Amino acid sequence: MSRNKLSVKDFYDSLAADYDAEQDAANFRFVREPEKELIRDFFEKEQFTDSSILEIGAGTGRFSLLFAAACKSYTAVDLSPAMLQQLTQKAEKAHITNITTIEGDFLQTPIPGTFDYIVSFTAIEYILDKKALFRKMAQLLKPGGKLFITTTHKTFIRFWGCFGNYFRQHIFMNMYSKREVKKLLQNNGLKPLLIEDYVLKRFPFKGILLAIHAQKD
């Protein structure tokens, strides 16, 4: 396991018990509230009743239960066993029984089956190999399947996105531009439906949160 993977796992293992409270705190709310609105908008526009959903970097399941309660089967992948334990406890408390958790690195861990939807919420930035990530997501989507992702935007305050995060977590993140995402999608047979930046979007800067919605040909 690479140093970055170990750092991500160790950091989130240590934070798992307090993660949800931290994300709801005021210093994160300016990002998390708009993200919730984007996710809720996507959720309300889709029909999940007979669908299978894969979530990459599910963590404590901040949004997992919302989707799992609406679909046929839900697979949650995360590098941190402590974060997945929090998700499992939430699901048990909510009597949601259709969630399968998979602990491991998304690129290295076999994921059985294919899916109607793949979702990921501010998580793919920790996966270093962008080409391999989009290739595997495309492989795991059924024909006509849809992808919905939120992640960090590349062009807004690069210093804080890379180095500021490093001082807190000792982890460097991959960030994305809209042009780069479009190319990664199209190179893997995924039709872009939405690629847009949000949050603190003020000229000449781009927003710090990037939303990606695409469909497999």
GROMACS .gro file of C-alpha atoms in nm:
model
  217
    1MET     CA    1   0.000   0.000   0.000
    2SER     CA    2   0.139   0.341  -0.096
    3ARG     CA    3   0.213   0.614   0.156
    4ASN     CA    4  -0.085   0.819   0.037
    5LYS     CA    5  -0.321   0.522   0.085
    6LEU     CA    6  -0.183   0.457   0.432
    7SER     CA    7  -0.222   0.825   0.519
    8VAL     CA    8  -0.582   0.839   0.396
    9LYS     CA    9  -0.674   0.521   0.582
   10ASP     CA   10  -0.501   0.623   0.905
   11PHE     CA   11  -0.640   0.976   0.898
   12TYR     CA   12  -1.000   0.868   0.848
   13ASP     CA   13  -0.973   0.576   1.089
   14SER     CA   14  -0.872   0.828   1.357
   15LEU     CA   15  -1.150   1.071   1.263
   16ALA     CA   16  -1.436   0.825   1.210
   17ALA     CA   17  -1.613   0.866   1.545
   18ASP     CA   18  -1.627   1.246   1.513
   19TYR     CA   19  -1.642   1.282   1.135
   20ASP     CA   20  -2.011   1.364   1.096
   21ALA     CA   21  -2.002   1.626   1.373
   22GLU     CA   22  -1.698   1.788   1.211
   23GLN     CA   23  -1.865   1.804   0.870
   24ASP     CA   24  -2.171   1.972   1.021
   25ALA     CA   25  -1.960   2.236   1.197
   26ALA     CA   26  -1.970   2.595   1.076
   27ASN     CA   27  -1.624   2.590   0.917
   28PHE     CA   28  -1.733   2.310   0.679
   29ARG     CA   29  -2.095   2.414   0.634
   30PHE     CA   30  -2.026   2.665   0.356
   31VAL     CA   31  -1.922   2.370   0.135
   32ARG     CA   32  -2.138   2.092   0.276
   33GLU     CA   33  -2.474   2.270   0.250
   34PRO     CA   34  -2.440   2.345  -0.125
   35GLU     CA   35  -2.313   1.990  -0.175
   36LYS     CA   36  -2.622   1.854   0.000
   37GLU     CA   37  -2.842   2.062  -0.231
   38LEU     CA   38  -2.668   1.926  -0.541
   39ILE     CA   39  -2.700   1.568  -0.420
   40ARG     CA   40  -3.063   1.614  -0.318
   41ASP     CA   41  -3.143   1.764  -0.660
   42PHE     CA   42  -2.984   1.464  -0.835
   43PHE     CA   43  -3.164   1.223  -0.602
   44GLU     CA   44  -3.505   1.376  -0.665
   45LYS     CA   45  -3.467   1.369  -1.045
   46GLU     CA   46  -3.377   0.999  -1.071
   47GLN     CA   47  -3.576   0.678  -1.021
   48PHE     CA   48  -3.381   0.427  -0.811
   49THR     CA   49  -3.646   0.169  -0.720
   50ASP     CA   50  -3.502  -0.129  -0.910
   51SER     CA   51  -3.148   0.005  -0.933
   52SER     CA   52  -2.810  -0.109  -0.807
   53ILE     CA   53  -2.583   0.168  -0.679
   54LEU     CA   54  -2.209   0.172  -0.609
   55GLU     CA   55  -2.061   0.444  -0.387
   56ILE     CA   56  -1.687   0.514  -0.400
   57GLY     CA   57  -1.540   0.647  -0.075
   58ALA     CA   58  -1.862   0.601   0.121
   59GLY     CA   59  -1.704   0.689   0.455
   60THR     CA   60  -1.956   0.710   0.738
   61GLY     CA   61  -2.241   0.712   0.488
   62ARG     CA   62  -2.336   1.080   0.500
   63PHE     CA   63  -2.553   1.024   0.192
   64SER     CA   64  -2.550   0.645   0.164
   65LEU     CA   65  -2.868   0.581   0.359
   66LEU     CA   66  -3.066   0.832   0.151
   67PHE     CA   67  -2.985   0.640  -0.167
   68ALA     CA   68  -2.989   0.291  -0.015
   69ALA     CA   69  -3.341   0.338   0.118
   70ALA     CA   70  -3.458   0.417  -0.236
   71CYS     CA   71  -3.281   0.146  -0.438
   72LYS     CA   72  -3.266  -0.232  -0.471
   73SER     CA   73  -2.902  -0.283  -0.370
   74TYR     CA   74  -2.626  -0.055  -0.248
   75THR     CA   75  -2.252  -0.128  -0.244
   76ALA     CA   76  -2.031   0.103  -0.036
   77VAL     CA   77  -1.654   0.097  -0.087
   78ASP     CA   78  -1.407   0.270   0.144
   79LEU     CA   79  -1.043   0.240   0.247
   80SER     CA   80  -1.120   0.297   0.617
   81PRO     CA   81  -1.277   0.013   0.820
   82ALA     CA   82  -1.358   0.255   1.102
   83MET     CA   83  -1.558   0.479   0.868
   84LEU     CA   84  -1.746   0.180   0.725
   85GLN     CA   85  -1.826   0.066   1.079
   86GLN     CA   86  -2.000   0.399   1.138
   87LEU     CA   87  -2.198   0.349   0.815
   88THR     CA   88  -2.298  -0.004   0.918
   89GLN     CA   89  -2.417   0.115   1.258
   90LYS     CA   90  -2.629   0.386   1.096
   91ALA     CA   91  -2.784   0.135   0.855
   92GLU     CA   92  -2.867  -0.105   1.138
   93LYS     CA   93  -3.026   0.174   1.341
   94ALA     CA   94  -3.234   0.278   1.037
   95HIS     CA   95  -3.324  -0.088   0.958
   96ILE     CA   96  -3.173  -0.060   0.610
   97THR     CA   97  -3.056  -0.407   0.506
   98ASN     CA   98  -2.956  -0.377   0.140
   99ILE     CA   99  -2.607  -0.225   0.193
  100THR     CA  100  -2.295  -0.429   0.119
  101THR     CA  101  -1.969  -0.276   0.243
  102ILE     CA  102  -1.632  -0.342   0.079
  103GLU     CA  103  -1.315  -0.235   0.260
  104GLY     CA  104  -1.021  -0.153   0.037
  105ASP     CA  105  -0.864   0.064  -0.229
  106PHE     CA  106  -1.118   0.109  -0.509
  107LEU     CA  107  -0.863   0.056  -0.785
  108GLN     CA  108  -0.710  -0.256  -0.631
  109THR     CA  109  -1.017  -0.424  -0.483
  110PRO     CA  110  -1.236  -0.650  -0.701
  111ILE     CA  111  -1.593  -0.515  -0.718
  112PRO     CA  112  -1.841  -0.786  -0.822
  113GLY     CA  113  -2.112  -0.708  -1.077
  114THR     CA  114  -2.207  -0.395  -1.267
  115PHE     CA  115  -2.425  -0.106  -1.155
  116ASP     CA  116  -2.704   0.123  -1.270
  117TYR     CA  117  -2.548   0.414  -1.082
  118ILE     CA  118  -2.206   0.504  -0.946
  119VAL     CA  119  -2.190   0.790  -0.696
  120SER     CA  120  -1.909   0.952  -0.500
  121PHE     CA  121  -1.915   1.259  -0.277
  122THR     CA  122  -1.588   1.451  -0.224
  123ALA     CA  123  -1.384   1.131  -0.222
  124ILE     CA  124  -1.226   1.062  -0.563
  125GLU     CA  125  -0.967   1.335  -0.504
  126TYR     CA  126  -0.779   1.085  -0.284
  127ILE     CA  127  -0.739   0.841  -0.574
  128LEU     CA  128  -0.411   0.926  -0.745
  129ASP     CA  129  -0.451   0.752  -1.082
  130LYS     CA  130  -0.722   0.950  -1.258
  131LYS     CA  131  -0.716   0.751  -1.582
  132ALA     CA  132  -0.747   0.419  -1.399
  133LEU     CA  133  -1.029   0.559  -1.184
  134PHE     CA  134  -1.245   0.670  -1.476
  135ARG     CA  135  -1.166   0.352  -1.669
  136LYS     CA  136  -1.281   0.132  -1.380
  137MET     CA  137  -1.594   0.339  -1.318
  138ALA     CA  138  -1.689   0.301  -1.685
  139GLN     CA  139  -1.629  -0.074  -1.667
  140LEU     CA  140  -1.853  -0.106  -1.361
  141LEU     CA  141  -2.143   0.091  -1.510
  142LYS     CA  142  -2.412  -0.093  -1.703
  143PRO     CA  143  -2.495   0.039  -2.053
  144GLY     CA  144  -2.707   0.347  -1.995
  145GLY     CA  145  -2.588   0.365  -1.635
  146LYS     CA  146  -2.525   0.702  -1.474
  147LEU     CA  147  -2.240   0.857  -1.280
  148PHE     CA  148  -2.278   1.137  -1.024
  149ILE     CA  149  -1.975   1.280  -0.842
  150THR     CA  150  -1.880   1.581  -0.634
  151THR     CA  151  -1.510   1.657  -0.597
  152THR     CA  152  -1.260   1.942  -0.560
  153HIS     CA  153  -1.207   2.190  -0.843
  154LYS     CA  154  -0.852   2.230  -0.971
  155THR     CA  155  -0.828   2.600  -1.044
  156PHE     CA  156  -0.959   2.760  -0.725
  157ILE     CA  157  -0.688   2.849  -0.471
  158ARG     CA  158  -0.453   2.566  -0.561
  159PHE     CA  159  -0.234   2.646  -0.266
  160TRP     CA  160  -0.510   2.573  -0.015
  161GLY     CA  161  -0.649   2.274  -0.201
  162CYS     CA  162  -0.313   2.096  -0.213
  163PHE     CA  163  -0.086   2.239   0.054
  164GLY     CA  164  -0.346   2.356   0.305
  165ASN     CA  165  -0.498   2.011   0.304
  166TYR     CA  166  -0.153   1.859   0.337
  167PHE     CA  167  -0.086   2.049   0.660
  168ARG     CA  168  -0.407   1.910   0.810
  169GLN     CA  169  -0.404   1.555   0.678
  170HIS     CA  170  -0.051   1.502   0.542
  171ILE     CA  171  -0.222   1.389   0.222
  172PHE     CA  172  -0.199   1.543  -0.124
  173MET     CA  173  -0.523   1.544  -0.323
  174ASN     CA  174  -0.589   1.516  -0.693
  175MET     CA  175  -0.808   1.801  -0.811
  176TYR     CA  176  -0.994   1.830  -1.142
  177SER     CA  177  -1.069   2.091  -1.406
  178LYS     CA  178  -1.387   2.082  -1.615
  179ARG     CA  179  -1.186   2.030  -1.933
  180GLU     CA  180  -0.995   1.740  -1.779
  181VAL     CA  181  -1.314   1.573  -1.655
  182LYS     CA  182  -1.479   1.604  -1.996
  183LYS     CA  183  -1.182   1.434  -2.161
  184LEU     CA  184  -1.171   1.155  -1.899
  185LEU     CA  185  -1.542   1.090  -1.945
  186GLN     CA  186  -1.537   1.089  -2.324
  187ASN     CA  187  -1.227   0.869  -2.340
  188ASN     CA  188  -1.418   0.604  -2.147
  189GLY     CA  189  -1.749   0.609  -2.333
  190LEU     CA  190  -1.925   0.833  -2.081
  191LYS     CA  191  -2.145   1.116  -2.209
  192PRO     CA  192  -2.117   1.434  -1.997
  193LEU     CA  193  -2.457   1.556  -1.878
  194LEU     CA  194  -2.326   1.814  -1.631
  195ILE     CA  195  -1.979   1.940  -1.542
  196GLU     CA  196  -2.007   2.253  -1.330
  197ASP     CA  197  -1.828   2.426  -1.043
  198TYR     CA  198  -1.999   2.566  -0.732
  199VAL     CA  199  -1.928   2.740  -0.399
  200LEU     CA  200  -1.731   3.068  -0.370
  201LYS     CA  201  -1.756   3.114  -0.745
  202ARG     CA  202  -1.630   3.466  -0.799
  203PHE     CA  203  -1.455   3.598  -1.111
  204PRO     CA  204  -1.174   3.527  -1.191
  205PHE     CA  205  -1.185   3.214  -0.974
  206LYS     CA  206  -1.376   2.893  -1.034
  207GLY     CA  207  -1.588   2.738  -0.759
  208ILE     CA  208  -1.415   2.500  -0.518
  209LEU     CA  209  -1.671   2.220  -0.560
  210LEU     CA  210  -1.710   2.038  -0.893
  211ALA     CA  211  -2.024   1.840  -0.980
  212ILE     CA  212  -2.003   1.570  -1.248
  213HIS     CA  213  -2.303   1.391  -1.402
  214ALA     CA  214  -2.255   1.152  -1.694
  215GLN     CA  215  -2.414   0.853  -1.865
  216LYS     CA  216  -2.258   0.546  -2.024
  217ASP     CA  217  -2.326   0.501  -2.394
   0.00000   0.00000   0.00000
